[in-house]
Short mmCIF file of C-alpha atoms and ligand atoms in Angstrom, two decimals:
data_model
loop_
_atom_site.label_atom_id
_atom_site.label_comp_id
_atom_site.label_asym_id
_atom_site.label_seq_id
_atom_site.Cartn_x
_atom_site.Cartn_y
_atom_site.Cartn_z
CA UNK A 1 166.67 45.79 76.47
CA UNK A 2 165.12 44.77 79.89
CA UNK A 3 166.35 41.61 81.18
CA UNK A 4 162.60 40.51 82.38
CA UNK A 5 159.67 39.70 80.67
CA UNK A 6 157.50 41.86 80.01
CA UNK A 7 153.69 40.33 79.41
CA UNK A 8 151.76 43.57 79.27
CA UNK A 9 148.86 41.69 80.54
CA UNK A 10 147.80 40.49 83.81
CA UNK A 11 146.93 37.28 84.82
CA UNK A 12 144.06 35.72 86.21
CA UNK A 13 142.04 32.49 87.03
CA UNK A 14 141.29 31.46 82.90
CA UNK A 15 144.83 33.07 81.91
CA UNK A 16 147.15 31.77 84.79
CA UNK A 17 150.83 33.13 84.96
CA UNK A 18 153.08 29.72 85.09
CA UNK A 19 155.78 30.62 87.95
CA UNK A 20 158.33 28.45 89.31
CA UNK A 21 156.01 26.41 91.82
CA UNK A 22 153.35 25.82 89.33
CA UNK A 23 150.64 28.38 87.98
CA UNK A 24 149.75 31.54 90.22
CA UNK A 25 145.76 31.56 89.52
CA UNK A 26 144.61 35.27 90.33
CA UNK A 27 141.12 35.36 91.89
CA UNK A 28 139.70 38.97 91.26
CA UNK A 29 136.87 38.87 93.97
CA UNK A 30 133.80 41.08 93.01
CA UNK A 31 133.92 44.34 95.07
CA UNK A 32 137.45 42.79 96.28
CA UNK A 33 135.18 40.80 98.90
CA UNK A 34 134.80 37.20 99.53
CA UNK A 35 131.85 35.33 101.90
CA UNK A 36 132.76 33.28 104.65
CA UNK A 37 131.51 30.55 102.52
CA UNK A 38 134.08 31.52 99.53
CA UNK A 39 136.42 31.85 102.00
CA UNK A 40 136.33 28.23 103.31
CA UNK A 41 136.03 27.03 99.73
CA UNK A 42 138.85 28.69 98.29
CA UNK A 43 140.72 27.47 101.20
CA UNK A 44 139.78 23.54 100.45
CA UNK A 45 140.50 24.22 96.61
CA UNK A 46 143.82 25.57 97.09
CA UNK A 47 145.01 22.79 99.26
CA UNK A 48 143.39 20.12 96.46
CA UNK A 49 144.61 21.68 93.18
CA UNK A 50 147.09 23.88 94.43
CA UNK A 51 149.72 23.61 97.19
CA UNK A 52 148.45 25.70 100.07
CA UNK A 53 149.79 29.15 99.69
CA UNK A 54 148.25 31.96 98.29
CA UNK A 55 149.28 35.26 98.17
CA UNK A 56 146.90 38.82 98.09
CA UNK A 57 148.15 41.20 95.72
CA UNK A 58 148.81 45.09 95.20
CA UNK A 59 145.99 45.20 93.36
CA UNK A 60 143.86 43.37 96.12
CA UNK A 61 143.39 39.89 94.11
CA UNK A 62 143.79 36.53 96.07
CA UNK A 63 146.23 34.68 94.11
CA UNK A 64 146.05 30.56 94.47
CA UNK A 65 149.80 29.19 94.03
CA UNK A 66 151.22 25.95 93.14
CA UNK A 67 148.56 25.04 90.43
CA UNK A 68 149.61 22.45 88.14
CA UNK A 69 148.43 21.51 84.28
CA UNK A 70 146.38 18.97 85.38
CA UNK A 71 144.97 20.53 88.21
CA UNK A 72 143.96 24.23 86.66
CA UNK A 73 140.55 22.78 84.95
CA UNK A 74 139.19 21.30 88.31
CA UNK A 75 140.12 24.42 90.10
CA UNK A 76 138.54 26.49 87.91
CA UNK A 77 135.54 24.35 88.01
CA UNK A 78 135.25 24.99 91.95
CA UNK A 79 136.11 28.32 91.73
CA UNK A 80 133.35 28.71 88.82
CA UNK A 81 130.49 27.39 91.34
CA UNK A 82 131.85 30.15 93.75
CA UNK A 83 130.61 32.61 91.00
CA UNK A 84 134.65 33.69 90.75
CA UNK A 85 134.89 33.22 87.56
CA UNK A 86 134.20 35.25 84.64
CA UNK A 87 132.78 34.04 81.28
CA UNK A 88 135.84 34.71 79.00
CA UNK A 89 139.37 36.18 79.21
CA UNK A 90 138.91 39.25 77.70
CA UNK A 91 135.95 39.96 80.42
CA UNK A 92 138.22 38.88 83.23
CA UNK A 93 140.71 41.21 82.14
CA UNK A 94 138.35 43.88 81.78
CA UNK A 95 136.69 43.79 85.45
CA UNK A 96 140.25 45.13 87.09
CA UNK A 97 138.76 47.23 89.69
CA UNK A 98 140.26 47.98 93.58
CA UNK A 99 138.20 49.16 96.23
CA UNK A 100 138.64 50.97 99.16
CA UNK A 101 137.93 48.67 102.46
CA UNK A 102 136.77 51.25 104.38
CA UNK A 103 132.93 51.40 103.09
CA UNK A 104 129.62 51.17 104.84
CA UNK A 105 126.79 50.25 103.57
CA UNK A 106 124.55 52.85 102.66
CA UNK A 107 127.66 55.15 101.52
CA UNK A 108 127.07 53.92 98.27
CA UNK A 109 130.36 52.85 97.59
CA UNK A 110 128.41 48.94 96.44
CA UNK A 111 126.46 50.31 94.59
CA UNK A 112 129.11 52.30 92.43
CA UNK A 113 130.88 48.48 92.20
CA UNK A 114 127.79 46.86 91.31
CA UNK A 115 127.23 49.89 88.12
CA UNK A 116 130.85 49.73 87.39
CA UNK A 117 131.07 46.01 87.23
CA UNK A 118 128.18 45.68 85.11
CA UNK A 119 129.25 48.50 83.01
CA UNK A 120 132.89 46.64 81.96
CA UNK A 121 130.50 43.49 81.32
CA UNK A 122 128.81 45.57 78.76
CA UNK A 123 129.77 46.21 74.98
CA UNK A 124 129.64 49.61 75.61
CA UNK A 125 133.52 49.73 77.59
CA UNK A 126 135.99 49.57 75.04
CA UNK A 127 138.97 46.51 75.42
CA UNK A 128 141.87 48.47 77.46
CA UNK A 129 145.30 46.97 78.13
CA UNK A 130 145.18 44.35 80.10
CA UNK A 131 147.02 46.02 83.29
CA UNK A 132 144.20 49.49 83.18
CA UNK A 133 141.80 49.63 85.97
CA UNK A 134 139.53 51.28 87.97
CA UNK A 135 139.58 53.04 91.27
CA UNK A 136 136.90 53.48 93.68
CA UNK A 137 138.31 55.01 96.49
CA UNK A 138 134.77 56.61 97.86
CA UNK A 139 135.46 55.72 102.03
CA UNK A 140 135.36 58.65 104.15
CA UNK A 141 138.96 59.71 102.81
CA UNK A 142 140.75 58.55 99.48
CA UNK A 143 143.61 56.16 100.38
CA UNK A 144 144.63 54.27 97.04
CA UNK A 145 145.84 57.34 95.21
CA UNK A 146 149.15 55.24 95.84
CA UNK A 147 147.24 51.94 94.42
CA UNK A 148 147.59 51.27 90.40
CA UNK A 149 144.48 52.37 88.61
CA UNK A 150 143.82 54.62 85.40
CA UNK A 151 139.89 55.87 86.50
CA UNK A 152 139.34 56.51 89.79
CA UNK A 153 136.29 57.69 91.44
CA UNK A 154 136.86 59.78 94.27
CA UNK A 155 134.64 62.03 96.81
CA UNK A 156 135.58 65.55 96.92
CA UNK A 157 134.04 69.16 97.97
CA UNK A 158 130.69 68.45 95.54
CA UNK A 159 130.07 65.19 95.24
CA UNK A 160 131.46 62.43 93.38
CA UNK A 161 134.57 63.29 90.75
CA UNK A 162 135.51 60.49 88.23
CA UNK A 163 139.14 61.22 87.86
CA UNK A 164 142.11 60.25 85.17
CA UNK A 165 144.36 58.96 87.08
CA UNK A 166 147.61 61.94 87.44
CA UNK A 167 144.58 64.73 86.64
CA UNK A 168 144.19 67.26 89.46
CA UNK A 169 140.57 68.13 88.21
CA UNK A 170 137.35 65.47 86.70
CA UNK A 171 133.74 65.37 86.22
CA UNK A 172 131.46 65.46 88.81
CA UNK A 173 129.14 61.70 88.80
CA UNK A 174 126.61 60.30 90.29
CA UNK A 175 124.92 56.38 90.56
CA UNK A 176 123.38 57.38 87.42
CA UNK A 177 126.19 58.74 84.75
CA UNK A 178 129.00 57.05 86.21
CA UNK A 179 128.80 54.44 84.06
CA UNK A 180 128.47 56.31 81.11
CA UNK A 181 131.61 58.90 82.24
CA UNK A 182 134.01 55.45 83.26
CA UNK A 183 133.24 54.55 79.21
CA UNK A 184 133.91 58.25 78.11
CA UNK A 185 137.43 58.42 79.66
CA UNK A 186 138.17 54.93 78.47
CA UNK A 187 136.89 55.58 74.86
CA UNK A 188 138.88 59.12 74.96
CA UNK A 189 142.22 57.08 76.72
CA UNK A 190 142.27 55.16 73.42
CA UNK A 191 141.26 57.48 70.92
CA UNK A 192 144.21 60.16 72.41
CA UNK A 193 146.40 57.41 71.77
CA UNK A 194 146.85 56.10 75.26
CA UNK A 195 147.94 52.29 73.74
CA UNK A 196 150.79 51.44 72.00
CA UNK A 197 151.53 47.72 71.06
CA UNK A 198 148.20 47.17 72.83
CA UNK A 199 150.05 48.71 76.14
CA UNK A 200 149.61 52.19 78.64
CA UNK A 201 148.45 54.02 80.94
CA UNK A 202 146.18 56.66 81.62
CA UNK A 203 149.02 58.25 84.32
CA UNK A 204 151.37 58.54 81.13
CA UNK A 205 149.29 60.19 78.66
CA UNK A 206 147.68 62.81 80.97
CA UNK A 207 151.49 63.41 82.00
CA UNK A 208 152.67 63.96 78.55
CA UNK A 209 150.09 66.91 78.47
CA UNK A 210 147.27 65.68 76.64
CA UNK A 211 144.31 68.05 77.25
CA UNK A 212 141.53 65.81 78.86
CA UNK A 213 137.76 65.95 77.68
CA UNK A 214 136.26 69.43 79.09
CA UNK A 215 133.94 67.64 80.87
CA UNK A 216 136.53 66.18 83.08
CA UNK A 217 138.45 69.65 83.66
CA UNK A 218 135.34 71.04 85.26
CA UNK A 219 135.61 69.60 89.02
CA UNK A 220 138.64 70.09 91.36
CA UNK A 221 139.53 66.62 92.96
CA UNK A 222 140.22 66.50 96.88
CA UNK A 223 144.46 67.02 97.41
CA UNK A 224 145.27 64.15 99.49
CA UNK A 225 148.49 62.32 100.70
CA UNK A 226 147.72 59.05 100.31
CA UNK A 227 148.38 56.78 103.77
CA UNK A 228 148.52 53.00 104.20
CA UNK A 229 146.57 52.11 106.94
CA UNK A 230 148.04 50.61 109.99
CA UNK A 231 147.02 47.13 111.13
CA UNK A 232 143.88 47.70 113.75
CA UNK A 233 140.74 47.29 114.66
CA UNK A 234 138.04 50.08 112.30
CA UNK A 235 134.13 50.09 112.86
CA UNK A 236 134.18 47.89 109.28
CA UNK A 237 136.21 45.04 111.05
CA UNK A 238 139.67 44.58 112.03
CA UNK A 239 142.52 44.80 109.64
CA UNK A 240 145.35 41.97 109.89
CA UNK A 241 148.55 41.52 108.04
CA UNK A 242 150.07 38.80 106.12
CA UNK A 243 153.98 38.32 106.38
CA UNK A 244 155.11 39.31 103.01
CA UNK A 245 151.38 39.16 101.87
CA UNK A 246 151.19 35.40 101.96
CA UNK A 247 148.80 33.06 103.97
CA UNK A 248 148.58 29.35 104.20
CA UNK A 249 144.97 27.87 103.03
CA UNK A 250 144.96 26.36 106.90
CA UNK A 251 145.08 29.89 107.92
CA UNK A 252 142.58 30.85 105.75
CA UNK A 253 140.60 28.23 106.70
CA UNK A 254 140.52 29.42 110.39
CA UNK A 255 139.94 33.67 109.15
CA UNK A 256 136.86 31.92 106.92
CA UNK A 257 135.09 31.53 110.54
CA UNK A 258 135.64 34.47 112.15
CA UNK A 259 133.46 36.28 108.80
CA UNK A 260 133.53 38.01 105.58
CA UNK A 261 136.48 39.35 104.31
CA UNK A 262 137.94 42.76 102.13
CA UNK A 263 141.08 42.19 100.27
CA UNK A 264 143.32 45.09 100.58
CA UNK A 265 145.99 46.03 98.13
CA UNK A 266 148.55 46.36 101.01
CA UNK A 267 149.35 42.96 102.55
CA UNK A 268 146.57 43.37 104.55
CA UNK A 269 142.81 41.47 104.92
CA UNK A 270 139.96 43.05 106.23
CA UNK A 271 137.99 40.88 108.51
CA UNK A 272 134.55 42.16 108.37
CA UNK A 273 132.55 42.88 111.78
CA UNK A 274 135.88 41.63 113.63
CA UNK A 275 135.95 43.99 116.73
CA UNK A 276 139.21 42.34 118.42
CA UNK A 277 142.10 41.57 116.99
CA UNK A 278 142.44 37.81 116.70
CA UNK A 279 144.83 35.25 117.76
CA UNK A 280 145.69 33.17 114.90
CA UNK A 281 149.35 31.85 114.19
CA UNK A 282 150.29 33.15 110.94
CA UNK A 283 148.60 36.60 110.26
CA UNK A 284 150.36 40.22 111.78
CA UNK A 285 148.13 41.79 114.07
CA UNK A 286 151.04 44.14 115.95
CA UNK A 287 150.86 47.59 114.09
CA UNK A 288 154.36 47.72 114.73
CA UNK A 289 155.32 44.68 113.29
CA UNK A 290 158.58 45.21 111.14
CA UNK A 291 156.99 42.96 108.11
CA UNK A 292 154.66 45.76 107.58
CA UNK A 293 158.32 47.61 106.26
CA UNK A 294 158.86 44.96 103.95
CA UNK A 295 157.43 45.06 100.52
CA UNK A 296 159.13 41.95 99.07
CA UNK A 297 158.13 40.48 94.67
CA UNK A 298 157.38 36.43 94.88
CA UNK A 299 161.55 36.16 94.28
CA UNK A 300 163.35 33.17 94.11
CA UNK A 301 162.63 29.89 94.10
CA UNK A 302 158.82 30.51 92.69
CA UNK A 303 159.69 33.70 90.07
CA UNK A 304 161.91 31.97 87.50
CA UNK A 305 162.58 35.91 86.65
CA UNK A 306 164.14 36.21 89.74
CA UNK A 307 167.65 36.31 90.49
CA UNK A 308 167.57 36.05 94.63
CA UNK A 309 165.32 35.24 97.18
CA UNK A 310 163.32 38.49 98.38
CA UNK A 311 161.75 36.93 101.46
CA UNK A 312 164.92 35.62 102.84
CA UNK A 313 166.70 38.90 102.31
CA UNK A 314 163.78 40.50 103.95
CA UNK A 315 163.59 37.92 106.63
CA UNK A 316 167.55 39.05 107.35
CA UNK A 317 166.45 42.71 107.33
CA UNK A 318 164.11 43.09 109.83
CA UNK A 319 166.10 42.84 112.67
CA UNK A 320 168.09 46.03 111.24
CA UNK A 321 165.05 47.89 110.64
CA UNK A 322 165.16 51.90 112.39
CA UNK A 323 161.42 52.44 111.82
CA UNK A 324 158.24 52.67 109.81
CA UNK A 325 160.19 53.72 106.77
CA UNK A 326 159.06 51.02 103.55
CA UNK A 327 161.90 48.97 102.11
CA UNK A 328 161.23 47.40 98.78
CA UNK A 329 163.31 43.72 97.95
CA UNK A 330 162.58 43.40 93.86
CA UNK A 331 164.06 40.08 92.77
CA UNK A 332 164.33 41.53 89.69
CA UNK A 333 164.43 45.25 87.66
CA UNK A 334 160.51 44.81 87.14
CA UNK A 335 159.31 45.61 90.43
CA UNK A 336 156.00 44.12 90.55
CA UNK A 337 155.21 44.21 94.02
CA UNK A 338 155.67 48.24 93.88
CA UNK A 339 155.44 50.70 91.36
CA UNK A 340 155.80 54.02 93.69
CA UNK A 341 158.38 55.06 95.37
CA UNK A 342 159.80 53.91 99.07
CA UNK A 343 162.50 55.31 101.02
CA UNK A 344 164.71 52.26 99.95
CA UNK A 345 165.01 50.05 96.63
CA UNK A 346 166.90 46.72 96.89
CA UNK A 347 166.79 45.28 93.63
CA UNK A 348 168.65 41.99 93.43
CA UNK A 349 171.21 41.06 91.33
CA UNK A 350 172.04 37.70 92.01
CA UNK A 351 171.21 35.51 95.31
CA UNK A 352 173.91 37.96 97.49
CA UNK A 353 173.81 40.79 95.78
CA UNK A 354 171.88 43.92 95.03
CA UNK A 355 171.33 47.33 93.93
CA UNK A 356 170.40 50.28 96.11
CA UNK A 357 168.06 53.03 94.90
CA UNK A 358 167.39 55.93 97.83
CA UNK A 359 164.20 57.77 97.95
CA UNK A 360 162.84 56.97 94.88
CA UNK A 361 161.22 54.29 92.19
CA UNK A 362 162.84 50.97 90.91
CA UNK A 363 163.14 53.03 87.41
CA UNK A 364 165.30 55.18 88.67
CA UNK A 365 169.32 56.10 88.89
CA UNK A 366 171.17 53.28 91.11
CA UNK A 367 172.67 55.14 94.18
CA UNK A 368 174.64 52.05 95.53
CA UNK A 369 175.35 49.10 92.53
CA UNK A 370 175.98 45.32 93.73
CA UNK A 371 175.90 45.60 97.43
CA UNK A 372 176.18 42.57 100.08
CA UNK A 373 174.09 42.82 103.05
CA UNK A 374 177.35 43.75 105.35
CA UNK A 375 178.09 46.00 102.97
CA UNK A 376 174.82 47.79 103.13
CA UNK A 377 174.44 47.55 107.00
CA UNK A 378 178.18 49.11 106.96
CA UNK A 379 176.83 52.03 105.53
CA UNK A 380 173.19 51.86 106.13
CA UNK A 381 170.47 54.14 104.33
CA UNK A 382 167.99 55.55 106.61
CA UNK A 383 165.36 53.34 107.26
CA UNK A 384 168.29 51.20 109.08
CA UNK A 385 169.77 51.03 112.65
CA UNK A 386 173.20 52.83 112.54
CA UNK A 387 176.26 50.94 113.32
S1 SF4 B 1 159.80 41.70 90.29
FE1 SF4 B 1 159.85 39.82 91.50
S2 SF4 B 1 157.94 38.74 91.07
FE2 SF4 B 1 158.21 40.34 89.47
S3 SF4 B 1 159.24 39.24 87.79
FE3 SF4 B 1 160.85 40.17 89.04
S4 SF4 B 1 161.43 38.62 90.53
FE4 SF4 B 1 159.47 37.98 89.65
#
């Protein structure tokens, strides 16, 4: 038996998660964008009803912290006249979608969002687990293969290819059928008995061999290595990074005039039309900046899961940092900040202590149990300075 909750659903603005400094209220942006206006909003709203932090998540959601009982109803209500908010649960939990930051307009990547959104508003897209989503990674090369998401729609030699997520091959879509192809593979994922105790995910079943529709054999998707993208400046705007994914509303408040943004799913905001990097306390905007190594959970003292503080330990790290090589600080065996591998896997055991996994996934074999820091820069993995 794990010794962390499991919820097997994923919070958002009308189902908050409660964490140890009040609820975390999940804003799923539409098209993971948000106006300047929203922007300056959000930031107000999160100072009144929450208390000033927010955080953006891997799946490219702003996430309001600090919320308290008596404060969640009001927020909602701003967040509501923002048009953030859906009109039910089950809706919000449907309209899980990432998208690439790297679109133009006229490359139809919006318009795929606008189809797709409408289509998981519509009775025709069965309820999926709360955690499945959708993918549309259609910028000039596919970069969240390495992002959570069960459908993804992809470019490739022909067209458009609406993948399963783990499938090498899918069916070749246009504006016009995608929506009916995103309901296909989500009917099939249920009827092939992708859910169990109303929880899975497409990467499991098409792993465990189960022959996908015909339709979605016919097309070979493009084989790409995934890459994050460095902090820099990109003809759709410049792309900043937040220490350990976190921003203060004031911050905000200052990004909201400089334009629109794109929420990334790595730590990263995408300041639309930005052509220079700006200088703002508070945000990374050095692509070499060691915090871009550090994938650190919410930890201690806000997780009441966790059993250290991830930021801290991550804080003590960096100066010990070799290079560009990812370190992930779990304050806990669940891992939520990453579900793919990384070249190093501190999970912690208690506030001084943790295990070491090398090379590979929080599921996987402990290489080093119950290390101290000393102990681990004694003996350091990779990724570290040698003694
Ligand atoms: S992985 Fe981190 S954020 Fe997730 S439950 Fe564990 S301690 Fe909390």
């Amino acid at each position: 038996m794990s010794d962390f909750e499991i919820k097997g659903w994923c919070p958002g603005a009308l189902r908050p998660m409660r964490s140890g400094d009040g609820f975390v209220v999940r804003v799923r942006a539409p098209k993971n964008r948000l106006t300047q206006s929203q922007i300056a909003q959000i930031s107000d709203l999160s100072m009144r009803y929450g208390n000033g932090i927010l955080d953006v998540s891997s799946r490219a959601n702003l996430q309001i912290r600090g919320v308290q009982d008596d404060t969640h109803l009001a927020l909602i209500k701003g967040l509501r006249a923002l048009g953030l908010i859906d009109e039910t649960v089950d809706l919000e939990s449907r309209r899980n979608i990432v998208m690439t930051p790297f679109w133009q307009s006229g490359d139809q990547t919006e318009q795929l969002a606008t189809v797709i959104l409408n289509t998981l508003a519509s009775s025709d897209y069965p309820q999926t687990p709360g955690k499945f989503g959708i993918a549309i990674d259609t910028g000039p090369t596919s970069i969240l293969r390495d992002v959570s998401a069960d459908i993804r729609i992809e470019r490739c030699a022909d067209g458009l290819i609406c993948l399963a997520d783990g499938a090498t091959h899918g069916r070749l879509v246009n504006l016009d059928n995608v929506a009916n192809a995103i309901c296909e593979l989500a009917h099939w994922f249920i009827a092939a008995g992708g859910v169990t105790d109303g929880r899975g995910r497409m990467r499991a079943l098409v792993q465990n061999g189960v022959e996908l529709p015909v339709a979605y054999r016919a097309a070979l998707a493009t084989q790409v290595v995934a890459e994050t993208p460095e902090i820099g400046v990109y003809p759709e705007g410049a792309m900043v990074g937040l220490p350990f994914g976190q921003l203060h509303a004031e911050i905000l408040k200052q990004l909201s005039e400089l334009g629109g943004l794109r929420l990334t799913p790595w730590r990263m905001l995408l300041l639309e039309n930005v052509n220079s990097m700006p200088d703002l306390e508070g945000i990374l905007t050095d692509p070499s900046d060691p915090h871009q190594d550090i994938i650190a959970c919410t930890g201690l003292p806000a997780c009441p899961q966790a059993k250290g503080n991830t930021r801290r330990l991550g804080t003590q790290l960096i100066p010990h940092l070799a290079g560009k090589s990812p370190v992930h600080i779990s304050g806990c065996a669940k891992g939520c900040a990453q579900p793919f591998g990384t070249a190093t896997t501190l999970i912690m055991t208690d506030t001084e202590h943790f295990d070491v996994i090398e090379h590979g996934t929080i599921r996987d074999t402990i290489d080093h149990p119950h290390l101290t820091l000393d102990a681990l820069l004694a003996q350091p993995p990779s990724p570290f300075k040698r003694p």
